[in-house]
Amino acid sequence: MSSALPDLQKTTIDGLTVSWREAGQGEPLVLVHGIGGYSGSFQRQFASFARDHRVIAWDAPGYGGSDALPTARLTAEGYAASLAALLHKLGVKRPHLVGHSLGSIMIATACHRDLIDSRTMTLLQPVTGSGTLPDSEREPIRLARIADMERLGPKEFAIQRGRTILSPSVSTAVADEAVEVMKVVPKAGYLAAWEMMCRADIFSVLDTKRPVMVVCGADDPVCPPKTARAIADRIPGSVYHCLDGVGHYAAIEAYDRFEKILRDFLRTHRG
């Protein structure tokens, strides 16, 4: 990918540093990465959408240049409030929100709690969270992931896990690009987000006040089509797309197809 990422910018909110990248002018398009990403995950989307949108991608607490949240705020509401505070400080009004994976829980929570008055919401390969599972099911999953990250460290964890969540049909070059993004994720930020994800439940915060699009990959083992379809079915009037030959990183694996459906959706709901 030859296009340069916008420079990282930083500000202080409630005593904590928050970092983000920004480019372009027009209706704001806010990109919220997942547990295995950061603001640089959306390099291809900056290259295409900054031509006609104000594109903003933040680093969630504990990622990139952003400070971690205090323990008491390590909840979906805490992450959502941090995002809302950044957008308020940047003067962003009525944004189009795109949340990838765990980022979908963050933006859905922000909208459900009326922290952000978004124009649209795109749930890109949304995870559901494990908040409704009984402890007997949730705890082995939670502890196994923590043990893997502690044992392997972020880079080796990304190498071993990264390829398992991508489509088997993806090229080596594209797979390498996605894994390189995942390698950047800091251990502490990942584990904090993982704890939040284990307590969250996206079905409890699905929003019906604005247009919603749900996008999945046909080969995604993290958010399989059945899960994405169930989320879409809970939102009356939502738009649903399933991309063939795509795993859990559509923004990299199928950036061109994702750009088309996102552009069509945004065009339909321009201000």
PDB file of C-alpha atoms in Angstrom, residues 84 92-97 110-121 209-210:
ATOM      1  CA  ALA A  84     -17.631  10.612  22.060  1.00  0.00           C
ATOM      2  CA  VAL A  92     -17.520  16.590  14.824  1.00  0.00           C
ATOM      3  CA  LYS A  93     -21.280  16.682  14.352  1.00  0.00           C
ATOM      4  CA  ARG A  94     -23.559  14.034  12.826  1.00  0.00           C
ATOM      5  CA  PRO A  95     -20.788  11.669  11.735  1.00  0.00           C
ATOM      6  CA  HIS A  96     -21.080   8.487   9.756  1.00  0.00           C
ATOM      7  CA  LEU A  97     -19.716   5.815  12.116  1.00  0.00           C
ATOM      8  CA  ALA A 110     -22.242   5.228  21.904  1.00  0.00           C
ATOM      9  CA  CYS A 111     -25.386   5.557  19.797  1.00  0.00           C
ATOM     10  CA  HIS A 112     -27.596   3.557  22.141  1.00  0.00           C
ATOM     11  CA  ARG A 113     -26.527   5.749  25.072  1.00  0.00           C
ATOM     12  CA  ASP A 114     -27.042   8.910  22.986  1.00  0.00           C
ATOM     13  CA  LEU A 115     -23.372   9.826  23.397  1.00  0.00           C
ATOM     14  CA  ILE A 116     -22.994  10.380  19.643  1.00  0.00           C
ATOM     15  CA  ASP A 117     -25.725  11.610  17.307  1.00  0.00           C
ATOM     16  CA  SER A 118     -24.519   9.774  14.239  1.00  0.00           C
ATOM     17  CA  ARG A 119     -25.946  10.115  10.751  1.00  0.00           C
ATOM     18  CA  THR A 120     -25.418   6.415   9.993  1.00  0.00           C
ATOM     19  CA  MET A 121     -23.820   3.404  11.621  1.00  0.00           C
ATOM     20  CA  LYS A 209     -32.849   5.473  15.501  1.00  0.00           C
ATOM     21  CA  ARG A 210     -30.616   5.816  12.433  1.00  0.00           C
TER      22      ARG A 210
END
